[in-house]
JSON list of C-alpha atoms and ligand atoms in Angstrom, two decimals:
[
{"chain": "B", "resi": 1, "resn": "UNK", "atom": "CA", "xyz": [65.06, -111.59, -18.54]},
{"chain": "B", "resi": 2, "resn": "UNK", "atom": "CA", "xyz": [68.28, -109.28, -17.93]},
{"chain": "B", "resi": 3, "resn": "UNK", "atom": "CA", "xyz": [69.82, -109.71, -14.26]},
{"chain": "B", "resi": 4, "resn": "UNK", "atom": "CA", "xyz": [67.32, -106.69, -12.96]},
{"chain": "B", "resi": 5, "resn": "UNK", "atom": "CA", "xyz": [65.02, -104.85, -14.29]},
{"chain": "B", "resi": 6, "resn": "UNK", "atom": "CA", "xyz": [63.29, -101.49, -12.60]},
{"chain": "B", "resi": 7, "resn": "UNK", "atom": "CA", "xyz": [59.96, -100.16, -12.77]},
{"chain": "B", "resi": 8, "resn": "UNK", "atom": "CA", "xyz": [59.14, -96.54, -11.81]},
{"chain": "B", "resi": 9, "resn": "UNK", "atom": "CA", "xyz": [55.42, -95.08, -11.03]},
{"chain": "B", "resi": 10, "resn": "UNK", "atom": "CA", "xyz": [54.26, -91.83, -9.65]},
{"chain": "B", "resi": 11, "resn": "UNK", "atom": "CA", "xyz": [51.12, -92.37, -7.39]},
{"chain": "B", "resi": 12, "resn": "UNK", "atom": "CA", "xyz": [48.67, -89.31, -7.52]},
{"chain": "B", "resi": 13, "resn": "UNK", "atom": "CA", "xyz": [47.49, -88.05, -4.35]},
{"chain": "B", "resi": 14, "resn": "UNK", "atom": "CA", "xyz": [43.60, -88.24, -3.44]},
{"chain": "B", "resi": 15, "resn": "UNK", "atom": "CA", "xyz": [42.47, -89.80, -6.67]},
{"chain": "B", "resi": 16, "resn": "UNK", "atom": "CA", "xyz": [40.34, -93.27, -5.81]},
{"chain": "B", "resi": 17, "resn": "UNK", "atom": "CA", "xyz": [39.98, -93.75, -9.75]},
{"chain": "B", "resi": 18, "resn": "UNK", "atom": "CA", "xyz": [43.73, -94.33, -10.47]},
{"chain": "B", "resi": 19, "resn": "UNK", "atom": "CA", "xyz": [44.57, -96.40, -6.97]},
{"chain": "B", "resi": 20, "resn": "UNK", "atom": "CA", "xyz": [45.67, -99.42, -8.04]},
{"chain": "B", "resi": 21, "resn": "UNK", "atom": "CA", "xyz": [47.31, -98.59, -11.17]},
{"chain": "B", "resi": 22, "resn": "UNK", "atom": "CA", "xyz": [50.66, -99.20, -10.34]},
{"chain": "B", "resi": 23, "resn": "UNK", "atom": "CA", "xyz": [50.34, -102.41, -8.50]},
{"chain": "B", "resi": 24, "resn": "UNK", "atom": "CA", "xyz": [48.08, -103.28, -12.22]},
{"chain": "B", "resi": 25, "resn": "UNK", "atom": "CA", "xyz": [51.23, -103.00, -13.93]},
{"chain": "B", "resi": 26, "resn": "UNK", "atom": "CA", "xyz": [53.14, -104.84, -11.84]},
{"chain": "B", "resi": 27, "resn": "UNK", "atom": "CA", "xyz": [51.33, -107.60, -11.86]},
{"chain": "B", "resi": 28, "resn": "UNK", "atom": "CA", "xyz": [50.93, -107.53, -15.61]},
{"chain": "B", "resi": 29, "resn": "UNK", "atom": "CA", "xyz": [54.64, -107.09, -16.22]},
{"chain": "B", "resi": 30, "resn": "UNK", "atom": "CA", "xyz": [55.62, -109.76, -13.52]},
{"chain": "B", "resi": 31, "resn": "UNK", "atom": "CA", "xyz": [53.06, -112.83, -15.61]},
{"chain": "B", "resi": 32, "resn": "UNK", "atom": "CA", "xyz": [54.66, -111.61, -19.35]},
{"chain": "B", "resi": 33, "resn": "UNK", "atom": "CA", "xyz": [57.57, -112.22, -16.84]},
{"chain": "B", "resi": 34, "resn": "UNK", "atom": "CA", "xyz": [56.48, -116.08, -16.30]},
{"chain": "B", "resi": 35, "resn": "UNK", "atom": "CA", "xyz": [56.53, -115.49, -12.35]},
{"chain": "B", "resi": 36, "resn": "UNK", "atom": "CA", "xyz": [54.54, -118.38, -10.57]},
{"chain": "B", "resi": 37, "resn": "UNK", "atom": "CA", "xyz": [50.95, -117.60, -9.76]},
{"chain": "B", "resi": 38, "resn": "UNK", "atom": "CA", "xyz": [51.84, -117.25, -6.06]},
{"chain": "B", "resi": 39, "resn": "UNK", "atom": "CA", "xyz": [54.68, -114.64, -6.18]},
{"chain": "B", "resi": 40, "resn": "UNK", "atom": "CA", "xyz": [52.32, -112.39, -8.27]},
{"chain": "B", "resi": 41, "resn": "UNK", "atom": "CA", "xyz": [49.80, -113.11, -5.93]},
{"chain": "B", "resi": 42, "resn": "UNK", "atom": "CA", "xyz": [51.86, -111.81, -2.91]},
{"chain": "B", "resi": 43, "resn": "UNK", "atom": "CA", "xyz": [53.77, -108.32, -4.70]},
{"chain": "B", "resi": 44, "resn": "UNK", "atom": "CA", "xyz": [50.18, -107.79, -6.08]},
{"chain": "B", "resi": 45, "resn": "UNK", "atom": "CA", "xyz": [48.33, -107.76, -3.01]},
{"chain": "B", "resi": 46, "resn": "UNK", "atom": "CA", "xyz": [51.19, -105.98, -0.73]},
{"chain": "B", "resi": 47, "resn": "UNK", "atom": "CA", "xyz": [51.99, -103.36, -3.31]},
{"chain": "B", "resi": 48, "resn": "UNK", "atom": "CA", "xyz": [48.43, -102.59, -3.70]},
{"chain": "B", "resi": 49, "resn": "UNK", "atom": "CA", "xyz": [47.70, -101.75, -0.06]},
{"chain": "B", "resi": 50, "resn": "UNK", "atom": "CA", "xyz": [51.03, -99.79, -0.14]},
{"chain": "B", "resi": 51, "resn": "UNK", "atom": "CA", "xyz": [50.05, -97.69, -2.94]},
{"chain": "B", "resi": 52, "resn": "UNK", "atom": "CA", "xyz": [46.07, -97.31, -1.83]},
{"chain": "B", "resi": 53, "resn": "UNK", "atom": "CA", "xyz": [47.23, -95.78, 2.02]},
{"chain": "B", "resi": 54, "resn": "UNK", "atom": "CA", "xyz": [49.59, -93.16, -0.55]},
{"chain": "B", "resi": 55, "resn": "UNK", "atom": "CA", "xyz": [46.31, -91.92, -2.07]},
{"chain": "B", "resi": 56, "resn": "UNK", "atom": "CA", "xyz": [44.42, -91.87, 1.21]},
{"chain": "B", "resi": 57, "resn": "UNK", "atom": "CA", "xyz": [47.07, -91.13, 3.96]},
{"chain": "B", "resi": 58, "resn": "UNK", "atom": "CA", "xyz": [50.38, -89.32, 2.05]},
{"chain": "B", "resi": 59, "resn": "UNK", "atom": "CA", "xyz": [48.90, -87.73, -0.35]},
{"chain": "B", "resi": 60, "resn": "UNK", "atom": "CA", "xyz": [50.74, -90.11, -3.30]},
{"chain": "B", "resi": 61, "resn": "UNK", "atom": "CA", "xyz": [53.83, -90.61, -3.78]},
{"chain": "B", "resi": 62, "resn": "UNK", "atom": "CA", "xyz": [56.67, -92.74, -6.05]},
{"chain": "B", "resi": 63, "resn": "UNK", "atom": "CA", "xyz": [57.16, -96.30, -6.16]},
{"chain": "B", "resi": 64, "resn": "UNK", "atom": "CA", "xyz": [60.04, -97.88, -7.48]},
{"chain": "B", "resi": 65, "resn": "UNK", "atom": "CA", "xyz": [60.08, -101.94, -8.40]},
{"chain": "B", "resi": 66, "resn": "UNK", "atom": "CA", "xyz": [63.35, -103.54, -9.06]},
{"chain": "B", "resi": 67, "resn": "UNK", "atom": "CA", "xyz": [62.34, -107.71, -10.60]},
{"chain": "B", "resi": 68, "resn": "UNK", "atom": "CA", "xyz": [65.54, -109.99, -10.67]},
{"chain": "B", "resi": 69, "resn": "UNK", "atom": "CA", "xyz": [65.05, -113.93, -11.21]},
{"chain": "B", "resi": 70, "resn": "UNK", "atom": "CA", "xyz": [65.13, -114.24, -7.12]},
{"chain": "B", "resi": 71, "resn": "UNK", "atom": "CA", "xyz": [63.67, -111.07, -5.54]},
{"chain": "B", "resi": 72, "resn": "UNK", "atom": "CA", "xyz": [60.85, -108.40, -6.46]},
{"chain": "B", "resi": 73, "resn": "UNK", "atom": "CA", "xyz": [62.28, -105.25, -4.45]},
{"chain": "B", "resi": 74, "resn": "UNK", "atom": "CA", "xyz": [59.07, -102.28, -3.57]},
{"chain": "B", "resi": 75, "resn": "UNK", "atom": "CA", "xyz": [60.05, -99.09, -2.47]},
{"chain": "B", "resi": 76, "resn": "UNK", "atom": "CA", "xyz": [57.04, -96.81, -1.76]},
{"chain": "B", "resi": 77, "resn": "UNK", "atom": "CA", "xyz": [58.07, -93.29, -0.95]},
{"chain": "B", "resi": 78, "resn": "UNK", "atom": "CA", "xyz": [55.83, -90.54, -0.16]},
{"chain": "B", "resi": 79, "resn": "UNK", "atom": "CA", "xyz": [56.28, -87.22, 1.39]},
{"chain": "B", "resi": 80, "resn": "UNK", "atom": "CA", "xyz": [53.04, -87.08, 3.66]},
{"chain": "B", "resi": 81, "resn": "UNK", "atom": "CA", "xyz": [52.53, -86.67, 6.71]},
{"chain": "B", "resi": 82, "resn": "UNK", "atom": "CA", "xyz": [54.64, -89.38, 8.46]},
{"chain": "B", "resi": 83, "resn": "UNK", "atom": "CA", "xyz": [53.52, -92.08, 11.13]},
{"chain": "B", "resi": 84, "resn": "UNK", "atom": "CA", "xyz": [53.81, -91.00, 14.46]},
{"chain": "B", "resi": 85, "resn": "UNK", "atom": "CA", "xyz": [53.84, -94.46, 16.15]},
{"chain": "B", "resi": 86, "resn": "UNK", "atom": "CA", "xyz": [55.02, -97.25, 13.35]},
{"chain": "B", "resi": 87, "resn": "UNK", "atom": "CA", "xyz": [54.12, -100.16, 16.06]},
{"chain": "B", "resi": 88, "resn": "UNK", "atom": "CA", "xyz": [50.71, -99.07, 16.69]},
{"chain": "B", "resi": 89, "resn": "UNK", "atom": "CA", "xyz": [49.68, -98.52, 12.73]},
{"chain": "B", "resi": 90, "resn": "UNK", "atom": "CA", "xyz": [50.87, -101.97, 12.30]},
{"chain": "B", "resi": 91, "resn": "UNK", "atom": "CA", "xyz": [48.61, -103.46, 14.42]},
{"chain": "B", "resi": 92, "resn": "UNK", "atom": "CA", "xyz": [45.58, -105.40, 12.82]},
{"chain": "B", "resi": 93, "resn": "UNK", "atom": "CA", "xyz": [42.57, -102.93, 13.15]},
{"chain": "B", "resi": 94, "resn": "UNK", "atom": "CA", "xyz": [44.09, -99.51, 13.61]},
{"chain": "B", "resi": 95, "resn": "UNK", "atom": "CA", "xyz": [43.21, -96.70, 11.31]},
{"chain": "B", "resi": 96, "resn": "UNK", "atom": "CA", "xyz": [42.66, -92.56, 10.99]},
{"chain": "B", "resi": 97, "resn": "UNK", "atom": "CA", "xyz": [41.21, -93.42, 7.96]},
{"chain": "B", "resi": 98, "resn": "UNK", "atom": "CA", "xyz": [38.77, -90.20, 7.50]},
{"chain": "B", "resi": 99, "resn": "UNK", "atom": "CA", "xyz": [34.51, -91.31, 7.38]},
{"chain": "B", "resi": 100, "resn": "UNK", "atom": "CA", "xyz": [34.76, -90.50, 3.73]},
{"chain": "B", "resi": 101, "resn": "UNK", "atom": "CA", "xyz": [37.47, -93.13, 3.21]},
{"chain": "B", "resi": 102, "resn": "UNK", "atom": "CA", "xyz": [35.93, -95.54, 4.85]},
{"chain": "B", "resi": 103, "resn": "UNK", "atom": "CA", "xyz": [32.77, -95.03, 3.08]},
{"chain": "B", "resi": 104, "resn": "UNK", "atom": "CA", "xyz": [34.27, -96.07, -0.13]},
{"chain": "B", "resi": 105, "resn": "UNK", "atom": "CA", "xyz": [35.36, -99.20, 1.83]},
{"chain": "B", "resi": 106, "resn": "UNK", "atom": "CA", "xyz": [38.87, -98.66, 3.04]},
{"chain": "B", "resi": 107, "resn": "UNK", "atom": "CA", "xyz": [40.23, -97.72, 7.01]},
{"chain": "B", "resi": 108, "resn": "UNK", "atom": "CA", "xyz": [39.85, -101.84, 7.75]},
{"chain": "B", "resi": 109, "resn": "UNK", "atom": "CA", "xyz": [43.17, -101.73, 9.57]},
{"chain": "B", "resi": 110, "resn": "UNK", "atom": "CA", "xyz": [44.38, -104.34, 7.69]},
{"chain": "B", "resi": 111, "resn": "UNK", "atom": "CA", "xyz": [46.83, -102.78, 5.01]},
{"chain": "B", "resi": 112, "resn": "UNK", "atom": "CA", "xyz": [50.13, -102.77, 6.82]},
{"chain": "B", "resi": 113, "resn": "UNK", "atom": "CA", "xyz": [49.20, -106.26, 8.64]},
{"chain": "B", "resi": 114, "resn": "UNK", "atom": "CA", "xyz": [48.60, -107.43, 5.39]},
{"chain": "B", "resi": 115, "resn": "UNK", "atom": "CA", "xyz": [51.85, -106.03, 3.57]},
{"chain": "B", "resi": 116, "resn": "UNK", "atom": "CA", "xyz": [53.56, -107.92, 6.21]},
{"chain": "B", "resi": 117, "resn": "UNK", "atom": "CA", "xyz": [52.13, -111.12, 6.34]},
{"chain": "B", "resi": 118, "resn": "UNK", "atom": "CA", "xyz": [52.45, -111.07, 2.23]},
{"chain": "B", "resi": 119, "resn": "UNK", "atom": "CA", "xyz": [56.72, -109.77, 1.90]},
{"chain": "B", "resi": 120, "resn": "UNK", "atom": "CA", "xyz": [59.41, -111.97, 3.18]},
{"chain": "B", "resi": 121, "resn": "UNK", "atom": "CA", "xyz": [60.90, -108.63, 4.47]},
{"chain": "B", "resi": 122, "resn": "UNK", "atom": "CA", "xyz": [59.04, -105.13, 4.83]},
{"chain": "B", "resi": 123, "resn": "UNK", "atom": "CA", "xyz": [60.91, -102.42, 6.64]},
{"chain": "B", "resi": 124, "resn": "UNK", "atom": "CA", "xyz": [59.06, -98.77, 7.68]},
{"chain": "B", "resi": 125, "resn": "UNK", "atom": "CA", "xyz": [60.97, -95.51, 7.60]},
{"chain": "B", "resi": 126, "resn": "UNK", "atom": "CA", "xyz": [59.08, -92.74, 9.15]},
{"chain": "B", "resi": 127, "resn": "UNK", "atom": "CA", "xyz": [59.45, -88.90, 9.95]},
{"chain": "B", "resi": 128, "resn": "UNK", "atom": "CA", "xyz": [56.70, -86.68, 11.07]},
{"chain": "B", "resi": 129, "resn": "UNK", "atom": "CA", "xyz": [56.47, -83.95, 8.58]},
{"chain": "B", "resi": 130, "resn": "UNK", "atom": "CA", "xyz": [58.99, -85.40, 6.01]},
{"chain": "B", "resi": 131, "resn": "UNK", "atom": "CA", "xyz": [57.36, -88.49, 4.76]},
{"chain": "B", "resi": 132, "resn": "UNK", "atom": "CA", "xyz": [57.16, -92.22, 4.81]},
{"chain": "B", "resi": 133, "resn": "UNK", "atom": "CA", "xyz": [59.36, -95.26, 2.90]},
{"chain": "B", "resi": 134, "resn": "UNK", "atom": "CA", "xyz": [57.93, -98.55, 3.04]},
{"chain": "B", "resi": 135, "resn": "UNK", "atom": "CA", "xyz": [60.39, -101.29, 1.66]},
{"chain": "B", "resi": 136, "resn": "UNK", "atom": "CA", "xyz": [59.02, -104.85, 0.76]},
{"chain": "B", "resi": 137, "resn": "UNK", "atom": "CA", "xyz": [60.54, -107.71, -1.04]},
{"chain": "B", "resi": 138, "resn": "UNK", "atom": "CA", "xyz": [59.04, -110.54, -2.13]},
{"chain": "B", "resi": 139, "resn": "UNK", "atom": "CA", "xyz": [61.43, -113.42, -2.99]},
{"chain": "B", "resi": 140, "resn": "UNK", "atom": "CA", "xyz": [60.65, -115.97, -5.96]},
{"chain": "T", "resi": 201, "resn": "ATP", "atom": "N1", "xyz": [52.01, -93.83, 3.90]},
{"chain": "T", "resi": 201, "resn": "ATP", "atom": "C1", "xyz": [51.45, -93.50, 5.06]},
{"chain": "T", "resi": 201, "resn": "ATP", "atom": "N2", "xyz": [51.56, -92.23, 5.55]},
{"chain": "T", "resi": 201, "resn": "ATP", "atom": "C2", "xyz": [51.01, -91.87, 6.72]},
{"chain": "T", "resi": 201, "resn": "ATP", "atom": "N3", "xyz": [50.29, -92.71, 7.50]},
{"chain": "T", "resi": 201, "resn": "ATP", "atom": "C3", "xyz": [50.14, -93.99, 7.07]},
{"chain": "T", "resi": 201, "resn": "ATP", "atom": "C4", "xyz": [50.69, -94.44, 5.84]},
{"chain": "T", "resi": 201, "resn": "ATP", "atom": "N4", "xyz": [50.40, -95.76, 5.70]},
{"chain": "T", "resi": 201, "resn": "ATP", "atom": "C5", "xyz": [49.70, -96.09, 6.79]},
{"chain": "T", "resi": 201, "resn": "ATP", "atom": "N5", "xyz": [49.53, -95.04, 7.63]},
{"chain": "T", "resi": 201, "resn": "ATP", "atom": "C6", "xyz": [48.86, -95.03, 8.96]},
{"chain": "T", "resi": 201, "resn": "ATP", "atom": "O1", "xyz": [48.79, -96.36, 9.44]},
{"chain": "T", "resi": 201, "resn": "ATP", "atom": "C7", "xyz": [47.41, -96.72, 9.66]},
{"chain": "T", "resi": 201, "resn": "ATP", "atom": "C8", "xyz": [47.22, -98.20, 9.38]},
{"chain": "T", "resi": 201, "resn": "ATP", "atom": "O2", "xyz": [47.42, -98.46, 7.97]},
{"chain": "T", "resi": 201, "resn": "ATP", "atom": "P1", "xyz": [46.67, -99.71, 7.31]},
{"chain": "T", "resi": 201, "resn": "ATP", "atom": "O3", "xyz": [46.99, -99.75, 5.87]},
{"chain": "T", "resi": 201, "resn": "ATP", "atom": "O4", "xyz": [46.99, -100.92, 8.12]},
{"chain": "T", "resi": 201, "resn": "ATP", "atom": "O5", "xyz": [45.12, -99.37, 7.55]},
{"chain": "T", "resi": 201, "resn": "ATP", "atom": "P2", "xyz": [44.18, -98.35, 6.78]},
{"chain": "T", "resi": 201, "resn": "ATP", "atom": "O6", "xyz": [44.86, -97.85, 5.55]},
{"chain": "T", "resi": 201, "resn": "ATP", "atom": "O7", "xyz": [43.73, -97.32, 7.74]},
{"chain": "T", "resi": 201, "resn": "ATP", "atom": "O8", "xyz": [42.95, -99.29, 6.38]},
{"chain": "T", "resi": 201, "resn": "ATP", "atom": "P3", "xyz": [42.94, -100.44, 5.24]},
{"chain": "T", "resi": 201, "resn": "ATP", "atom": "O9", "xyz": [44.33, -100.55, 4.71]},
{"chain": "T", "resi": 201, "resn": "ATP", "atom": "O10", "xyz": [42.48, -101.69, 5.91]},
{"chain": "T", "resi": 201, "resn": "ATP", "atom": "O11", "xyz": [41.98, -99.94, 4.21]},
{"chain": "T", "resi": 201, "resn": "ATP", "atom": "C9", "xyz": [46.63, -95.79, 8.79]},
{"chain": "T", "resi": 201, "resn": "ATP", "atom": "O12", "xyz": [45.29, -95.63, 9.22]},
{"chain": "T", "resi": 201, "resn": "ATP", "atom": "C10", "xyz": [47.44, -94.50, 8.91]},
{"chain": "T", "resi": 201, "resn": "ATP", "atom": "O13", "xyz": [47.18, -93.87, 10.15]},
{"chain": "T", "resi": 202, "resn": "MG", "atom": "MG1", "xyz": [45.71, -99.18, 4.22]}
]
C-alpha cells in the first residue's frame, strides 16, 4: 500500500438501519489491506461504538480514517450536543441513552469503556453546544 491512505464517511443522524456502515467499510478495506485478524478486530469494534453513540447521541456526524503500515488513525467528529462531564461518560455503565434506544439494545454504558480498552490511544474533545471529536488509533 502507499505510505497513507484516508478514508472519509458521513454518519447520518438517527438512522439505526445505516449504523455501522462506516466501521463495515473499514473493516472490509483494512482485510483487502492484509491487516492481521486482531488489528481489524480492535478498529472494528472501537470505530463501531464511536459511530453508533453519533446516530444515537450527536445526531451523526463525519469520520475520517487515515491506514499507514503502523497506525489506523479515527477521527469521529460530530456537532451534537457535547459531553458535559467526559470522566463520568467514560465510566463503565453510564448512559442518557433515551428508553427507545435502549429498547433496540443500546445505552449498556459500555461504548466509550470499550473504545478505550480496544485503541492504544483515544483522546475526547468536548464543548457543550459545539460538538464532540473522539480520536483513536490503533497501532499494527
Ligand atoms: N458523541 C457523543 N455526543 C454526546 N454525548 C455522547 C457522545 N458519545 C457518548 N456520549 C455520552 O456518553 C455516555 C456514555 O457513552 P457510551 O458509549 O459509553 O454508552 P452508551 O452509548 O450510552 O451505551 P452503549 O454504548 O453501551 O450502547 C452516553 O450515554 C452519552 O451521554
Ligand atoms: Mg455508546
Amino acid at each position: 500500500m502507499d505510505e497513507i491512505m484516508t478514508l472519509t464517511f458521513e454518519v447520518p443522524g438517527d438512522d439505526f438501519t445505516r449504523a455501522g456502515e462506516a466501521s463495515s467499510a473499514v473493516k472490509k478495506r483494512l482485510k483487502q489491506l492484509g491487516f492481521d485478524p486482531d488489528t481489524i478486530r480492535r478498529v472494528a469494534i472501537a470505530m463501531y461504538e464511536g459511530e453508533i453513540n453519533m446516530v444515537i447521541h450527536a445526531n451523526g456526524g463525519d469520520i475520517q480514517v487515515d491506514i499507514t503500515p503502523k497506525a489506523i488513525d479515527m477521527r469521529l467528529r460530530d456537532n451534537g450536543p457535547g459531553i458535559e462531564n467526559i470522566e463520568l461518560a467514560m465510566q463503565e455503565g453510564y448512559s442518557t441513552a433515551p428508553d427507545n434506544v435502549r429498547s433496540l439494545g443500546f445505552g449498556a454504558g459500555m461504548g466509550l469503556p470499550n473504545m478505550k480498552k480496544y485503541t492504544d490511544e483515544m483522546k475526547i474533545e468536548s464543548e457543550l453546544g459545539v460538538g464532540t471529536t473522539v480520536s483513536m488509533r490503533v497501532l499494527t
